[in-house]
Amino acid sequence: MSERQTKLTASHWGVGLATIEGGRVVSVAGHPADPAASEINANIPGSLHGRARVRRPAVRKSWLAGRPGAVPRGQDSFVEVSWERALDLIAAELTRVRAAHGNRGIFAGSYGWSSAGRFHHAQSQLKRFLNTIGGFVRSEGNYSYNAALGLMPHIVGPYRSHVAQATRWPVIAKHADLVVMFGGMALRNTQVSDGGVSRHRMAGNLAACVENGVSFVNISPLRSDAAEVLRAEWMPARPGSDTALMLGLAHTLLREGLHDPAFLARYTVGFDRIEAYLTGAADGVAKDADWAEARTGVAAERIRALARRMAAGRTMISVAAGVQRTDYGEQPMWMAVTLAAMLGQIGLPGGGYTVGYGVNANIGNIERPFRWGTISQGVNPVTDFIPVAMISEMLLNPGGSYRYQGETRTFPEARLVWWAGGNPFHHHQDLNRLHRAFQTPDTVIVNEVNWTATARHADIVLPVAAAQERTDFGAGKSDNALVPMPRLVAPVGEARVEYDIYADLAARLGVAEDFTEGKTADGWLHEIWELTRSRGREKGFDLPDWESFLAGDVIALDDPSPDQVFLAGYRADLEAHPLPTPSGRIEIFSETIAGFDLPDCKGHPAWFPPRDLAAGQGAAYPLALLSGQPKTRLHSQLDNGAYSLSHKVAGREPVLIHPEDAQARGIAEGAVVELYNARGRCLAGARVTDEVHPGCVFLWTGAWWDPDFAAPQARDRHGNPNVLTHDLRTSSLTQSPAAHSARVEVRRFEGTPPPVEAHDPPAFDAAP
């Protein structure tokens, strides 16, 4: 009988205790110190050792034969090759592209969460390697809260800094009377955090708020976006109408004299512009509660009553990240800041606003006490970039122009695309368009653990070691703990550690010393741990040496600011703590943005109707498509694991549909249904429930795209919502993804549903 061992591992969704037997991970449970450990850990064994695992280097058959266009990417078979041949092919292709097109011909997307480890971080490793050979075109921003990254510096300050300074939930529990949640506060989102989470605190902190008498209002089409413990009032507004609702609330505050003119005069600039917009003096249309009712579906008197409640006590306004992933997604954030300023509670304990509560496990709950060590990516000599959500646009329109942050920019021509640690065929919108776009580069290289749709669209696929197959340490970007990550098992098949892959490539290209600096992976781990120890000593923490740490348990450090109140210093003394905006104050009206003269983003927050509705698509596609982070996995990671599979319906992703909408379409619980619009179609398994508002359907993100290229619109067999979402951006200010503005229709699928093939490997052939 083989020996059973239990060892620590770390993931973005928490610390796990892995049981190893016979050289395999057989189970992963949560750490006993975690009060609400995530069940996502249960996916690890099945994904690590499943059929979809990439076991050997593989090359697309048509590309290897010198006829790359003979069969489209994503539809071709593969030829397994040796590591020597794969690396020789890559070295030769890098040399060719750089000689013919310069390093501006290389695009390294590498957007995604990859591993929680500090050293074996896919993006950092790839970018460090490419920087040693002259750089690459990069992407800027992220899919989660890109509109916030692009807008907030103009009106308040850098979003990444401010979200780390968010008012802590224990402070809200002590001081707030009301929390108004635009987009809810879904606990499923708070399972995860960038780099890891040692203790899931959110559920307990929300429960403490309720115990202290804090009331919650859930403004979302999905009732379960607020946990049952909150006993939240549900106010389902039409998707994409949050800005209109906020304007109706603001008009009531203004008309009834419930706003704070003194705060507005001292701490903000430009309120007179939004006042003219609210009253209709600017355009002849008053944005009152009746106007808001017509756009949101929320009764005018209910809007007025909520405005009065917000003014009557200490109110925290929360805007979920998903709210800004809509058409004109900058507007609800800007309007939330304006609404909070009108209440005059910004900088007070339990009052003000936060964009991003609930986007991960740690915002408002904990922060890291100092910066952890990491490997340097080096310096990228190529300065060109694209906004993260413009991949298809770049590939389909090289040399084309676009607007971004007031500039007119030009798309580069990407001849070689290299992806590591991410899955654009999960993150990106309009997957059929992305499929077409991926036909345009000369070469696509993908590092992967499993045969995802992105790997299937590659010319060269490199099998890489999973987090449990290498040594590292976990430390979240906003967590207060350090987690040992000893290697649990040997890599499956011929999978290799990415650092070693790049070291071999660097040697082929004559830059081995530049990339490795003479260090092995273990040498780098010791170095970045010593850097972490040094920074810890500066903050009064005495951390153990590397060997002792790796053999030990989780190290939890003190919370650096448990009583934190966002913008408290600014409110106390704005001269001493001005904001990093042109005026040094909150910019309700931005002269900078107004000067860009954009048709889709004015100089103040404003209402724009969602594009599909404005284009008259409501009749043909009467249902609003909602899509969000699933509870069963992180985005698309480990979709082939046991926990994720256990929540499929008829083998497909579940779609929530209201009983009224289901009855009108003859759809029963558990039936296979087809969602469709002009962009695409997919199959899903029906869950009939009143937790979703009538006129809406909810489909989790992350089901691995499984197109049937013989079916109409390459119908997805598995239930990926991004075959239905449009590939337009929020606005020309930030060019952010706007996936939450799609319209669809749903019908029963007649006949025998096709089998799901997403978790199977592709076809393999002999070398041509």
CSV table of N, CA, C and O in Angstrom, one decimal, residues 539-636:
chain,number,residue,atom,x,y,z
A,539,LYS,N,9.2,46.1,8.6
A,539,LYS,CA,7.9,46.3,9.2
A,539,LYS,C,7.7,45.6,10.5
A,539,LYS,O,6.6,45.6,11.1
A,540,GLY,N,8.8,45.0,11.1
A,540,GLY,CA,8.8,44.4,12.4
A,540,GLY,C,8.4,43.0,12.4
A,540,GLY,O,8.1,42.4,13.5
A,541,PHE,N,8.5,42.3,11.3
A,541,PHE,CA,8.1,40.8,11.2
A,541,PHE,C,9.4,40.0,11.0
A,541,PHE,O,10.2,40.3,10.2
A,542,ASP,N,9.5,39.0,11.9
A,542,ASP,CA,10.7,38.1,11.8
A,542,ASP,C,10.3,36.8,11.1
A,542,ASP,O,9.6,35.9,11.8
A,543,LEU,N,10.6,36.6,9.8
A,543,LEU,CA,10.2,35.5,9.1
A,543,LEU,C,11.3,34.4,9.1
A,543,LEU,O,12.5,34.7,9.1
A,544,PRO,N,10.9,33.1,9.0
A,544,PRO,CA,11.9,32.1,9.1
A,544,PRO,C,12.7,31.9,7.8
A,544,PRO,O,12.3,32.5,6.8
A,545,ASP,N,13.8,31.1,7.8
A,545,ASP,CA,14.5,30.9,6.6
A,545,ASP,C,13.7,30.0,5.7
A,545,ASP,O,12.6,29.5,6.1
A,546,TRP,N,14.1,29.9,4.4
A,546,TRP,CA,13.3,29.3,3.4
A,546,TRP,C,13.0,27.8,3.7
A,546,TRP,O,11.8,27.4,3.6
A,547,GLU,N,13.9,27.1,4.2
A,547,GLU,CA,13.7,25.6,4.4
A,547,GLU,C,12.7,25.5,5.6
A,547,GLU,O,11.8,24.6,5.5
A,548,SER,N,12.8,26.3,6.6
A,548,SER,CA,11.9,26.2,7.7
A,548,SER,C,10.5,26.6,7.3
A,548,SER,O,9.5,26.0,7.7
A,549,PHE,N,10.4,27.7,6.5
A,549,PHE,CA,9.1,28.1,6.0
A,549,PHE,C,8.4,27.1,5.2
A,549,PHE,O,7.2,26.8,5.4
A,550,LEU,N,9.2,26.5,4.3
A,550,LEU,CA,8.6,25.5,3.3
A,550,LEU,C,8.1,24.3,4.1
A,550,LEU,O,7.1,23.6,3.7
A,551,ALA,N,8.7,23.9,5.2
A,551,ALA,CA,8.2,22.8,6.0
A,551,ALA,C,7.2,23.1,7.0
A,551,ALA,O,6.6,22.2,7.7
A,552,GLY,N,6.8,24.4,7.1
A,552,GLY,CA,5.9,24.8,8.1
A,552,GLY,C,4.5,25.0,7.6
A,552,GLY,O,4.0,24.5,6.6
A,553,ASP,N,3.7,25.8,8.4
A,553,ASP,CA,2.3,26.1,8.2
A,553,ASP,C,2.2,27.5,7.6
A,553,ASP,O,3.1,28.3,7.5
A,554,VAL,N,0.9,27.9,7.4
A,554,VAL,CA,0.6,29.3,7.0
A,554,VAL,C,1.1,30.3,8.0
A,554,VAL,O,1.0,30.1,9.2
A,555,ILE,N,1.8,31.4,7.6
A,555,ILE,CA,2.2,32.5,8.5
A,555,ILE,C,1.2,33.6,8.2
A,555,ILE,O,1.2,34.2,7.2
A,556,ALA,N,0.4,34.0,9.3
A,556,ALA,CA,-0.5,35.1,9.2
A,556,ALA,C,0.2,36.3,9.9
A,556,ALA,O,0.7,36.2,11.0
A,557,LEU,N,0.2,37.4,9.2
A,557,LEU,CA,0.8,38.7,9.7
A,557,LEU,C,-0.3,39.6,10.2
A,557,LEU,O,-1.5,39.5,9.8
A,558,ASP,N,0.1,40.6,10.9
A,558,ASP,CA,-0.9,41.6,11.5
A,558,ASP,C,-1.5,42.4,10.4
A,558,ASP,O,-0.9,42.8,9.4
A,559,ASP,N,-2.8,42.7,10.6
A,559,ASP,CA,-3.5,43.6,9.7
A,559,ASP,C,-2.9,45.0,9.8
A,559,ASP,O,-2.9,45.6,10.9
A,560,PRO,N,-2.5,45.6,8.7
A,560,PRO,CA,-1.8,46.9,8.8
A,560,PRO,C,-2.7,48.1,9.1
A,560,PRO,O,-2.3,49.1,9.6
A,561,SER,N,-4.0,48.0,8.8
A,561,SER,CA,-4.9,49.1,9.1
A,561,SER,C,-6.4,48.6,9.3
A,561,SER,O,-7.3,48.8,8.5
A,562,PRO,N,-6.6,48.0,10.5
A,562,PRO,CA,-8.0,47.4,10.7
A,562,PRO,C,-9.1,48.5,10.8
A,562,PRO,O,-10.3,48.1,10.7
A,563,ASP,N,-8.8,49.7,11.1
A,563,ASP,CA,-9.8,50.8,11.3
A,563,ASP,C,-9.9,51.7,10.1
A,563,ASP,O,-10.3,52.9,10.2
A,564,GLN,N,-9.5,51.3,8.9
A,564,GLN,CA,-9.3,52.1,7.8
A,564,GLN,C,-10.6,52.7,7.3
A,564,GLN,O,-11.6,52.0,7.2
A,565,VAL,N,-10.6,54.0,7.0
A,565,VAL,CA,-11.8,54.7,6.4
A,565,VAL,C,-11.3,55.4,5.1
A,565,VAL,O,-10.4,56.2,5.2
A,566,PHE,N,-11.9,55.1,4.0
A,566,PHE,CA,-11.5,55.6,2.7
A,566,PHE,C,-11.7,57.2,2.7
A,566,PHE,O,-12.7,57.7,3.0
A,567,LEU,N,-10.6,57.9,2.3
A,567,LEU,CA,-10.6,59.3,2.1
A,567,LEU,C,-10.8,60.1,3.4
A,567,LEU,O,-11.1,61.3,3.4
A,568,ALA,N,-10.5,59.4,4.5
A,568,ALA,CA,-10.6,60.1,5.8
A,568,ALA,C,-9.6,61.3,5.9
A,568,ALA,O,-9.9,62.4,6.4
A,569,GLY,N,-8.4,61.1,5.4
A,569,GLY,CA,-7.4,62.1,5.5
A,569,GLY,C,-7.8,63.3,4.6
A,569,GLY,O,-7.6,64.4,5.0
A,570,TYR,N,-8.3,63.0,3.4
A,570,TYR,CA,-8.7,64.1,2.5
A,570,TYR,C,-9.8,64.9,3.2
A,570,TYR,O,-9.8,66.1,3.1
A,571,ARG,N,-10.8,64.2,3.8
A,571,ARG,CA,-11.9,65.0,4.4
A,571,ARG,C,-11.3,65.8,5.6
A,571,ARG,O,-11.8,67.0,5.8
A,572,ALA,N,-10.4,65.3,6.4
A,572,ALA,CA,-9.9,66.0,7.5
A,572,ALA,C,-9.1,67.2,7.1
A,572,ALA,O,-9.1,68.2,7.8
A,573,ASP,N,-8.3,67.1,6.0
A,573,ASP,CA,-7.5,68.2,5.7
A,573,ASP,C,-7.1,68.1,4.2
A,573,ASP,O,-6.1,67.5,3.8
A,574,LEU,N,-8.0,68.7,3.3
A,574,LEU,CA,-7.8,68.5,1.9
A,574,LEU,C,-6.6,69.2,1.4
A,574,LEU,O,-6.0,68.9,0.4
A,575,GLU,N,-6.1,70.3,2.1
A,575,GLU,CA,-4.9,71.0,1.7
A,575,GLU,C,-3.7,70.1,1.9
A,575,GLU,O,-2.7,70.1,1.1
A,576,ALA,N,-3.7,69.4,3.0
A,576,ALA,CA,-2.5,68.5,3.3
A,576,ALA,C,-2.6,67.2,2.6
A,576,ALA,O,-1.6,66.5,2.3
A,577,HIS,N,-3.8,66.8,2.2
A,577,HIS,CA,-4.0,65.5,1.5
A,577,HIS,C,-4.9,65.7,0.2
A,577,HIS,O,-6.0,65.1,0.1
A,578,PRO,N,-4.4,66.5,-0.7
A,578,PRO,CA,-5.2,66.7,-1.9
A,578,PRO,C,-5.2,65.4,-2.8
A,578,PRO,O,-4.3,64.5,-2.7
A,579,LEU,N,-6.3,65.3,-3.6
A,579,LEU,CA,-6.4,64.1,-4.4
A,579,LEU,C,-5.5,64.3,-5.7
A,579,LEU,O,-5.2,65.5,-6.1
A,580,PRO,N,-5.0,63.3,-6.3
A,580,PRO,CA,-4.1,63.4,-7.5
A,580,PRO,C,-5.0,63.6,-8.7
A,580,PRO,O,-4.8,62.9,-9.7
A,581,THR,N,-5.8,64.6,-8.7
A,581,THR,CA,-6.6,65.0,-9.9
A,581,THR,C,-6.2,66.4,-10.3
A,581,THR,O,-5.5,67.1,-9.5
A,582,PRO,N,-6.5,66.9,-11.4
A,582,PRO,CA,-6.1,68.3,-11.8
A,582,PRO,C,-6.4,69.3,-10.8
A,582,PRO,O,-5.7,70.3,-10.6
A,583,SER,N,-7.6,69.2,-10.2
A,583,SER,CA,-8.0,70.2,-9.2
A,583,SER,C,-7.6,69.9,-7.8
A,583,SER,O,-7.7,70.7,-6.9
A,584,GLY,N,-7.1,68.7,-7.6
A,584,GLY,CA,-6.8,68.2,-6.2
A,584,GLY,C,-8.1,67.8,-5.4
A,584,GLY,O,-8.0,67.5,-4.3
A,585,ARG,N,-9.3,67.9,-6.1
A,585,ARG,CA,-10.5,67.6,-5.5
A,585,ARG,C,-11.3,66.5,-6.3
A,585,ARG,O,-10.8,66.1,-7.4
A,586,ILE,N,-12.4,66.1,-5.8
A,586,ILE,CA,-13.3,65.2,-6.5
A,586,ILE,C,-13.9,65.9,-7.7
A,586,ILE,O,-14.5,67.0,-7.5
A,587,GLU,N,-13.7,65.4,-8.9
A,587,GLU,CA,-14.1,66.0,-10.1
A,587,GLU,C,-15.5,65.5,-10.6
A,587,GLU,O,-15.5,64.5,-11.4
A,588,ILE,N,-16.5,66.1,-10.1
A,588,ILE,CA,-17.9,65.7,-10.6
A,588,ILE,C,-18.0,66.1,-12.1
A,588,ILE,O,-18.6,65.4,-12.9
A,589,PHE,N,-17.3,67.2,-12.4
A,589,PHE,CA,-17.2,67.6,-13.8
A,589,PHE,C,-15.7,67.6,-14.1
A,589,PHE,O,-14.9,68.2,-13.4
A,590,SER,N,-15.3,66.9,-15.2
A,590,SER,CA,-13.8,66.8,-15.5
A,590,SER,C,-13.6,67.6,-16.8
A,590,SER,O,-14.0,67.3,-17.9
A,591,GLU,N,-12.8,68.7,-16.6
A,591,GLU,CA,-12.4,69.5,-17.8
A,591,GLU,C,-11.6,68.6,-18.7
A,591,GLU,O,-11.6,68.8,-20.0
A,592,THR,N,-10.8,67.7,-18.2
A,592,THR,CA,-9.9,66.9,-19.0
A,592,THR,C,-10.7,66.0,-19.9
A,592,THR,O,-10.5,65.9,-21.1
A,593,ILE,N,-11.7,65.3,-19.3
A,593,ILE,CA,-12.5,64.4,-20.2
A,593,ILE,C,-13.4,65.2,-21.1
A,593,ILE,O,-13.5,64.8,-22.3
A,594,ALA,N,-13.9,66.3,-20.7
A,594,ALA,CA,-14.7,67.1,-21.6
A,594,ALA,C,-13.9,67.6,-22.7
A,594,ALA,O,-14.4,67.7,-23.9
A,595,GLY,N,-12.6,67.9,-22.5
A,595,GLY,CA,-11.7,68.3,-23.6
A,595,GLY,C,-11.4,67.2,-24.6
A,595,GLY,O,-11.0,67.6,-25.7
A,596,PHE,N,-11.7,66.0,-24.2
A,596,PHE,CA,-11.5,64.9,-25.2
A,596,PHE,C,-12.6,64.9,-26.3
A,596,PHE,O,-12.4,64.3,-27.4
A,597,ASP,N,-13.7,65.5,-26.0
A,597,ASP,CA,-14.8,65.7,-26.9
A,597,ASP,C,-15.2,64.3,-27.4
A,597,ASP,O,-15.3,64.1,-28.7
A,598,LEU,N,-15.6,63.4,-26.5
A,598,LEU,CA,-16.0,62.0,-26.9
A,598,LEU,C,-17.5,61.9,-27.0
A,598,LEU,O,-18.2,62.5,-26.2
A,599,PRO,N,-18.0,61.2,-28.0
A,599,PRO,CA,-19.4,61.1,-28.2
A,599,PRO,C,-20.1,60.2,-27.1
A,599,PRO,O,-21.3,60.2,-26.9
A,600,ASP,N,-19.2,59.3,-26.5
A,600,ASP,CA,-19.8,58.3,-25.6
A,600,ASP,C,-19.3,58.5,-24.1
A,600,ASP,O,-19.5,57.6,-23.3
A,601,CYS,N,-18.7,59.6,-23.8
A,601,CYS,CA,-18.4,59.9,-22.4
A,601,CYS,C,-18.2,61.4,-22.3
A,601,CYS,O,-17.3,62.0,-22.8
A,602,LYS,N,-19.2,62.1,-21.6
A,602,LYS,CA,-19.2,63.5,-21.5
A,602,LYS,C,-18.3,63.9,-20.4
A,602,LYS,O,-17.6,63.1,-19.8
A,603,GLY,N,-18.3,65.2,-20.1
A,603,GLY,CA,-17.5,65.8,-19.0
A,603,GLY,C,-18.1,65.5,-17.6
A,603,GLY,O,-17.4,65.9,-16.6
A,604,HIS,N,-19.3,65.0,-17.5
A,604,HIS,CA,-19.9,64.6,-16.2
A,604,HIS,C,-20.7,63.3,-16.4
A,604,HIS,O,-20.9,62.9,-17.6
A,605,PRO,N,-21.0,62.6,-15.4
A,605,PRO,CA,-21.8,61.4,-15.5
A,605,PRO,C,-23.1,61.7,-16.2
A,605,PRO,O,-23.8,62.7,-16.0
A,606,ALA,N,-23.5,60.7,-17.1
A,606,ALA,CA,-24.7,60.9,-17.9
A,606,ALA,C,-25.3,59.6,-18.3
A,606,ALA,O,-24.7,58.5,-18.2
A,607,TRP,N,-26.5,59.6,-18.8
A,607,TRP,CA,-27.3,58.4,-19.1
A,607,TRP,C,-27.1,58.2,-20.6
A,607,TRP,O,-27.4,59.1,-21.5
A,608,PHE,N,-26.7,56.9,-21.0
A,608,PHE,CA,-26.8,56.4,-22.3
A,608,PHE,C,-27.5,55.1,-22.3
A,608,PHE,O,-27.2,54.2,-21.5
A,609,PRO,N,-28.5,54.9,-23.2
A,609,PRO,CA,-29.2,53.6,-23.2
A,609,PRO,C,-28.3,52.5,-23.7
A,609,PRO,O,-27.5,52.8,-24.6
A,610,PRO,N,-28.4,51.3,-23.2
A,610,PRO,CA,-27.6,50.2,-23.7
A,610,PRO,C,-27.8,50.0,-25.3
A,610,PRO,O,-28.8,50.2,-25.8
A,611,ARG,N,-26.7,49.7,-25.9
A,611,ARG,CA,-26.6,49.7,-27.4
A,611,ARG,C,-27.6,48.8,-28.1
A,611,ARG,O,-28.2,49.1,-29.0
A,612,ASP,N,-27.7,47.5,-27.6
A,612,ASP,CA,-28.6,46.6,-28.2
A,612,ASP,C,-30.0,47.0,-28.2
A,612,ASP,O,-30.8,46.9,-29.1
A,613,LEU,N,-30.4,47.6,-27.0
A,613,LEU,CA,-31.8,48.2,-26.9
A,613,LEU,C,-31.9,49.4,-27.8
A,613,LEU,O,-33.0,49.5,-28.5
A,614,ALA,N,-30.9,50.2,-27.8
A,614,ALA,CA,-31.0,51.4,-28.7
A,614,ALA,C,-31.1,51.1,-30.2
A,614,ALA,O,-31.7,51.8,-30.9
A,615,ALA,N,-30.5,49.9,-30.5
A,615,ALA,CA,-30.6,49.4,-31.9
A,615,ALA,C,-31.8,48.7,-32.2
A,615,ALA,O,-32.0,48.2,-33.3
A,616,GLY,N,-32.8,48.6,-31.3
A,616,GLY,CA,-34.0,48.0,-31.5
A,616,GLY,C,-34.0,46.5,-31.5
A,616,GLY,O,-34.9,45.8,-32.0
A,617,GLN,N,-33.1,45.9,-30.7
A,617,GLN,CA,-33.0,44.4,-30.7
A,617,GLN,C,-33.8,43.8,-29.6
A,617,GLN,O,-33.9,42.6,-29.4
A,618,GLY,N,-34.5,44.6,-28.8
A,618,GLY,CA,-35.3,44.1,-27.7
A,618,GLY,C,-36.5,43.2,-28.2
A,618,GLY,O,-36.9,42.3,-27.4
A,619,ALA,N,-37.0,43.5,-29.3
A,619,ALA,CA,-38.1,42.6,-29.8
A,619,ALA,C,-37.7,41.3,-30.2
A,619,ALA,O,-38.3,40.2,-29.9
A,620,ALA,N,-36.6,41.2,-31.0
A,620,ALA,CA,-36.1,39.9,-31.5
A,620,ALA,C,-35.5,39.1,-30.3
A,620,ALA,O,-35.5,37.9,-30.3
A,621,TYR,N,-34.8,39.8,-29.4
A,621,TYR,CA,-34.1,39.2,-28.3
A,621,TYR,C,-34.6,39.8,-27.0
A,621,TYR,O,-33.9,40.7,-26.5
A,622,PRO,N,-35.7,39.3,-26.5
A,622,PRO,CA,-36.3,40.0,-25.4
A,622,PRO,C,-35.7,39.8,-24.0
A,622,PRO,O,-36.1,40.5,-23.0
A,623,LEU,N,-34.7,38.9,-23.9
A,623,LEU,CA,-34.2,38.6,-22.6
A,623,LEU,C,-32.8,39.2,-22.4
A,623,LEU,O,-32.0,39.1,-23.3
A,624,ALA,N,-32.6,39.8,-21.3
A,624,ALA,CA,-31.2,40.3,-20.9
A,624,ALA,C,-30.4,39.2,-20.4
A,624,ALA,O,-30.8,38.4,-19.6
A,625,LEU,N,-29.2,39.1,-21.0
A,625,LEU,CA,-28.2,38.0,-20.6
A,625,LEU,C,-27.3,38.6,-19.5
A,625,LEU,O,-26.6,39.5,-19.6
A,626,LEU,N,-27.4,37.9,-18.3
A,626,LEU,CA,-26.5,38.2,-17.2
A,626,LEU,C,-25.5,37.1,-17.1
A,626,LEU,O,-25.8,35.9,-17.3
A,627,SER,N,-24.2,37.4,-16.9
A,627,SER,CA,-23.2,36.4,-16.7
A,627,SER,C,-22.2,36.9,-15.7
A,627,SER,O,-21.9,38.1,-15.6
A,628,GLY,N,-21.8,36.0,-14.8
A,628,GLY,CA,-20.9,36.4,-13.7
A,628,GLY,C,-20.1,35.2,-13.3
A,628,GLY,O,-20.2,34.1,-13.8
A,629,GLN,N,-19.2,35.5,-12.3
A,629,GLN,CA,-18.3,34.6,-11.8
A,629,GLN,C,-19.0,33.4,-11.2
A,629,GLN,O,-19.9,33.6,-10.4
A,630,PRO,N,-18.7,32.1,-11.5
A,630,PRO,CA,-19.4,31.0,-11.0
A,630,PRO,C,-18.9,30.7,-9.6
A,630,PRO,O,-17.8,31.1,-9.1
A,631,LYS,N,-19.7,29.9,-8.8
A,631,LYS,CA,-19.3,29.5,-7.5
A,631,LYS,C,-18.4,28.2,-7.6
A,631,LYS,O,-17.8,27.9,-6.6
A,632,THR,N,-18.3,27.6,-8.7
A,632,THR,CA,-17.7,26.3,-8.8
A,632,THR,C,-16.3,26.3,-9.3
A,632,THR,O,-15.6,25.2,-9.4
A,633,ARG,N,-15.7,27.4,-9.7
A,633,ARG,CA,-14.4,27.5,-10.2
A,633,ARG,C,-14.0,29.0,-10.3
A,633,ARG,O,-14.8,29.9,-10.0
A,634,LEU,N,-12.8,29.3,-10.6
A,634,LEU,CA,-12.3,30.7,-10.8
A,634,LEU,C,-12.3,30.9,-12.3
A,634,LEU,O,-11.5,30.3,-13.0
A,635,HIS,N,-13.2,31.7,-12.8
A,635,HIS,CA,-13.4,31.9,-14.2
A,635,HIS,C,-13.5,30.5,-14.9
A,635,HIS,O,-14.4,29.8,-14.7
A,636,SER,N,-12.5,30.2,-15.8
A,636,SER,CA,-12.6,28.9,-16.5
A,636,SER,C,-11.6,27.9,-15.9
A,636,SER,O,-11.5,26.7,-16.3
